[in-house]
Short mmCIF file of C-alpha atoms in Angstrom, two decimals:
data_model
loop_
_atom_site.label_atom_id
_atom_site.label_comp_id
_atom_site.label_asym_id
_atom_site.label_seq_id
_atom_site.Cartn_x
_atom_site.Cartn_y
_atom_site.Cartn_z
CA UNK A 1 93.25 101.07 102.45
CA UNK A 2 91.30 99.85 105.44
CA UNK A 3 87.82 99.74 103.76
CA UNK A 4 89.28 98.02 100.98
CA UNK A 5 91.12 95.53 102.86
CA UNK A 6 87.77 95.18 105.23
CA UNK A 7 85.82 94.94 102.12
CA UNK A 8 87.82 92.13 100.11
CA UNK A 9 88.23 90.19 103.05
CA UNK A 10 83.73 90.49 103.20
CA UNK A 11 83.94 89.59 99.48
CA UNK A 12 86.23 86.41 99.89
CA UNK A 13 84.16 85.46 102.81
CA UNK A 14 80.85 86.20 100.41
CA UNK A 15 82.57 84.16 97.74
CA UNK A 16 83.63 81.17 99.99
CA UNK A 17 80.20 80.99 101.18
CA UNK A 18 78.46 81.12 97.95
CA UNK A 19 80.72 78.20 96.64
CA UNK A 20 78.84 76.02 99.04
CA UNK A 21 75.88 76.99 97.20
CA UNK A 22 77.39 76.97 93.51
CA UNK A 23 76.97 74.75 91.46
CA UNK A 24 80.67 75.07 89.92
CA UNK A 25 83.52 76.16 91.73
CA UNK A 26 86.80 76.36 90.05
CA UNK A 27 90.39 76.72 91.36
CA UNK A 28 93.20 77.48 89.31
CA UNK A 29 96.43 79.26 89.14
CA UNK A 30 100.05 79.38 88.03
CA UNK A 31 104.13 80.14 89.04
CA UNK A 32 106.24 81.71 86.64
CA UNK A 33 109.77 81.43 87.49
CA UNK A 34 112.21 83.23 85.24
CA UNK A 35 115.84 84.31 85.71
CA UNK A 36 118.32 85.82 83.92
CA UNK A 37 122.12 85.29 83.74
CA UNK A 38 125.42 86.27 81.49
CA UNK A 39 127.20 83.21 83.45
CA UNK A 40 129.39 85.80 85.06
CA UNK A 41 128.48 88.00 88.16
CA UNK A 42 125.00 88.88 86.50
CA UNK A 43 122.04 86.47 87.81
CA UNK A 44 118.42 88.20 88.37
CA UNK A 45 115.64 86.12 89.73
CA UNK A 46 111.76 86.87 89.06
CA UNK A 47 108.97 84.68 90.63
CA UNK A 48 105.01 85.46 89.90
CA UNK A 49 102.04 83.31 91.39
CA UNK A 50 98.54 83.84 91.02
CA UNK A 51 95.59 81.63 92.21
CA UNK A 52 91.99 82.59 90.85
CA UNK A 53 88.81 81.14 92.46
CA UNK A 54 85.60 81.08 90.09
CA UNK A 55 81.86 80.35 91.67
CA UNK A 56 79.32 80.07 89.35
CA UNK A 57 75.71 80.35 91.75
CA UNK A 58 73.19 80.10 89.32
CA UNK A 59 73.02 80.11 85.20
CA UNK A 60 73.26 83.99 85.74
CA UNK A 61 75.66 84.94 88.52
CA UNK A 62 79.25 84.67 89.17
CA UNK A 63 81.83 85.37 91.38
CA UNK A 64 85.64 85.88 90.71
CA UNK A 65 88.60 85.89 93.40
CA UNK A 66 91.99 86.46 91.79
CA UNK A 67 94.90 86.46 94.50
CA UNK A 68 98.49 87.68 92.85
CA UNK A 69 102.00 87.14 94.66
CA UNK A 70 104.84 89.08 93.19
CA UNK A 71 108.85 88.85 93.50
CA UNK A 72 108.80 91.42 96.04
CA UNK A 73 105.94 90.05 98.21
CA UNK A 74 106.58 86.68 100.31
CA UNK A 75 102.58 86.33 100.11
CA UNK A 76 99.51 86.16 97.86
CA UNK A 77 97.54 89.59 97.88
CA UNK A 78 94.13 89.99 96.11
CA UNK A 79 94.25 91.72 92.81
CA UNK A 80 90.78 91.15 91.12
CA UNK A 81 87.19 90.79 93.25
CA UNK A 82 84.05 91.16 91.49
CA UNK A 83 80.58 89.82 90.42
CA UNK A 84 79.23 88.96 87.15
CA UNK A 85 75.19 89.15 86.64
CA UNK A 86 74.25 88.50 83.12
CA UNK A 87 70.93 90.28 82.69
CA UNK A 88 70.64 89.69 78.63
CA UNK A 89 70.36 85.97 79.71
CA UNK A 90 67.74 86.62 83.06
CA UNK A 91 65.55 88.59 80.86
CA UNK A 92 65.31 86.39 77.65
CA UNK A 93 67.43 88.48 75.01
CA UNK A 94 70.01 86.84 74.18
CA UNK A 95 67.60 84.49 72.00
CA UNK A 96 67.48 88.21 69.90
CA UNK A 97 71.26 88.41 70.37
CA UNK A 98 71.41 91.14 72.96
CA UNK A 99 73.54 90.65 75.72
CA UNK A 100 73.51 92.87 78.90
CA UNK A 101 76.35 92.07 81.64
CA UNK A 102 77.49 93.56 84.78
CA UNK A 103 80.31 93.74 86.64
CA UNK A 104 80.95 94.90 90.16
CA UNK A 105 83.73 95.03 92.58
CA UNK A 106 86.97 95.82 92.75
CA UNK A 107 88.24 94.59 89.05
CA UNK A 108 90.07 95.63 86.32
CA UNK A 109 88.29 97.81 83.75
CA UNK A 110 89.33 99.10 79.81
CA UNK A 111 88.94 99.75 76.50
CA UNK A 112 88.92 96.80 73.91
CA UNK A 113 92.16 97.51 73.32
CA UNK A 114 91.92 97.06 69.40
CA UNK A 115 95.13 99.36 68.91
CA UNK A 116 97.48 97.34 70.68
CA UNK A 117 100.37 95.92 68.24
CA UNK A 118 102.50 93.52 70.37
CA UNK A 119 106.26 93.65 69.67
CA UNK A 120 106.29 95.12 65.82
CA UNK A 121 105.21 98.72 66.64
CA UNK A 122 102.94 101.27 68.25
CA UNK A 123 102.14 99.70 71.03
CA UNK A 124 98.43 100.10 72.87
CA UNK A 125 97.65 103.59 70.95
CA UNK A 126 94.88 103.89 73.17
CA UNK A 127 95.04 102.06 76.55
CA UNK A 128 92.44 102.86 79.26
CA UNK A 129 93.22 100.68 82.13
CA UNK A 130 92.37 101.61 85.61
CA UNK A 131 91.95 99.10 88.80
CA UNK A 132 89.33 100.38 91.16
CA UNK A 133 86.48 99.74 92.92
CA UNK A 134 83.67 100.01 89.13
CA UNK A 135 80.46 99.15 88.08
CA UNK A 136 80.51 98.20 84.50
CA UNK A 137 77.86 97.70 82.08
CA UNK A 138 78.44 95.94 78.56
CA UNK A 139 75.54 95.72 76.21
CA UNK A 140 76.01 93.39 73.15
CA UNK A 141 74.31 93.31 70.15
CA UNK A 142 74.19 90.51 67.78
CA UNK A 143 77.96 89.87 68.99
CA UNK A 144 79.04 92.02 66.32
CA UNK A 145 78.14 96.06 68.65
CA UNK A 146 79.01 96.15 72.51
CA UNK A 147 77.89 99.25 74.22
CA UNK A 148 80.39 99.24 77.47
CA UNK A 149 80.21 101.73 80.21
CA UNK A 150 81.62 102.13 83.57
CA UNK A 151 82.10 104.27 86.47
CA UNK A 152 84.23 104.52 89.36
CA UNK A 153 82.48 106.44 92.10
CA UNK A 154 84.66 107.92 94.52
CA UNK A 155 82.82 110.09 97.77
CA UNK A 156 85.80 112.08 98.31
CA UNK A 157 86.39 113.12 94.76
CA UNK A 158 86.37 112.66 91.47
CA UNK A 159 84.38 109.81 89.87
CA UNK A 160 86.07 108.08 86.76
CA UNK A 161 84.66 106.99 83.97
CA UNK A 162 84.56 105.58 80.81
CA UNK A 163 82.28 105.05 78.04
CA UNK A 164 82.71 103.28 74.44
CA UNK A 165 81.41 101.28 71.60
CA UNK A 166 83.34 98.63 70.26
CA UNK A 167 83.01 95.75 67.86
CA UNK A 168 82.84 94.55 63.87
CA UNK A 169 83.11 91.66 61.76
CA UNK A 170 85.97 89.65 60.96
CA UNK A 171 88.67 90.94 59.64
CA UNK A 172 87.70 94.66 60.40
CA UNK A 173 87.50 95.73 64.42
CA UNK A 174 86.52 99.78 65.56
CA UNK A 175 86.40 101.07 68.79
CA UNK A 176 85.69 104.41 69.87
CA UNK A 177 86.09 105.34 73.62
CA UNK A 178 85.85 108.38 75.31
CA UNK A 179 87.47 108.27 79.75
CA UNK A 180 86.99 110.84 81.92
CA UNK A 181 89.40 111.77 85.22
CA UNK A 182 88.77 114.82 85.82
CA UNK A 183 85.74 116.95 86.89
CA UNK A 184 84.91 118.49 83.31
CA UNK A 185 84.00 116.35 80.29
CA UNK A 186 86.16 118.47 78.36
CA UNK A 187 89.43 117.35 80.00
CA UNK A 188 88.49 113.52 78.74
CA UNK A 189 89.84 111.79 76.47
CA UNK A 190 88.49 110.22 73.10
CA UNK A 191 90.34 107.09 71.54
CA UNK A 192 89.67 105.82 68.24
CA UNK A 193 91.33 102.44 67.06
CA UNK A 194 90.63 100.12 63.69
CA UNK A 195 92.37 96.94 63.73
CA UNK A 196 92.55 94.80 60.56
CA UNK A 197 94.02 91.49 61.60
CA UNK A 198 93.32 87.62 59.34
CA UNK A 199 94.88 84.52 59.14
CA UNK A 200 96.92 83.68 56.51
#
């Protein structure tokens, strides 16, 4: 917990320090405050705060800081700290609509979540989502086929990963992803979602 702390305190210094060189630095954020009450002896209190700092350096690097304060904590804690390096743009290919991005830190990385259903039934039929330290690579193709893959490399044990292809065309969506967690590829596990969704 030491090298993390140590290590997102070097990124936010990184981060502040690049923002003098940025040429865009944004700083947002929100409070939620809900409660809930029967007007009797029932009355529950919820509070949730987040401020997010966003440095863009050059027309191909970025820099995120996401801080998160919840109704247990009297003080703002980072949650999200990573870089963003779009190569597709460096190298000249999105003009042939390929996109290559990377994404580095300590961030929040998952499937495309096509098989989540919000409030009418199955929900998240295949949710991948891990918080660690990750390198992730998405490759996109014409916007319509991204390639993602990412890895969590851990010294002391076992690396995570995950690897998937996900994308289609309006109103048809497929992803197929397959994340690893334990030392054999064989104890993975594959997730296949189709989501048919227009507006009517």
């Amino acid at each position: 917990k030491m090298k993390r702390v140590l290590f997102l305190t070097l990124m936010g210094l990184l981060v502040c320090s690049l923002s003098v060189m940025a040429s865009d630095v944004t700083v947002g954020g929100q409070v939620q405050y809900e409660f809930l009450s029967d007007f009797g002896s029932q009355y529950i209190t919820n509070t949730d705060a987040e401020l997010t700092v966003k440095a863009v350096v050059d027309d191909y690097n970025s820099a995120k800081l996401d801080w998160e304060a919840a109704n247990d904590s009297d003080q703002l804690q980072i949650d999200e700290s990573y870089f963003t390096t779009e190569w597709g743009k460096y190298l000249g290919l999105e003009e042939m609509g390929v996109t290559i991005t990377t994404y580095w830190g300590y961030n929040e990385w998952m499937n495309a979540q096509y098989g989540e259903v919000t409030e009418y039934g199955e929900e998240e039929a295949f949710d991948f989502d891990d918080e660690d330290w990750s390198i992730n690579i998405d490759v996109g193709i014409m916007d319509m086929v991204h390639i993602e893959y990412a890895i969590s490399p851990n010294p002391v044990g076992i690396a995570k990963s995950i690897v998937g292809v996900y994308g289609g065309v309006d109103p048809i969506h497929v992803e197929v992803y397959f994340a690893r967690e334990e030392a054999l590829y064989e104890d993975g596990e594959v997730g296949i979602a189709v989501n048919f969704a227009m507006d009517i």
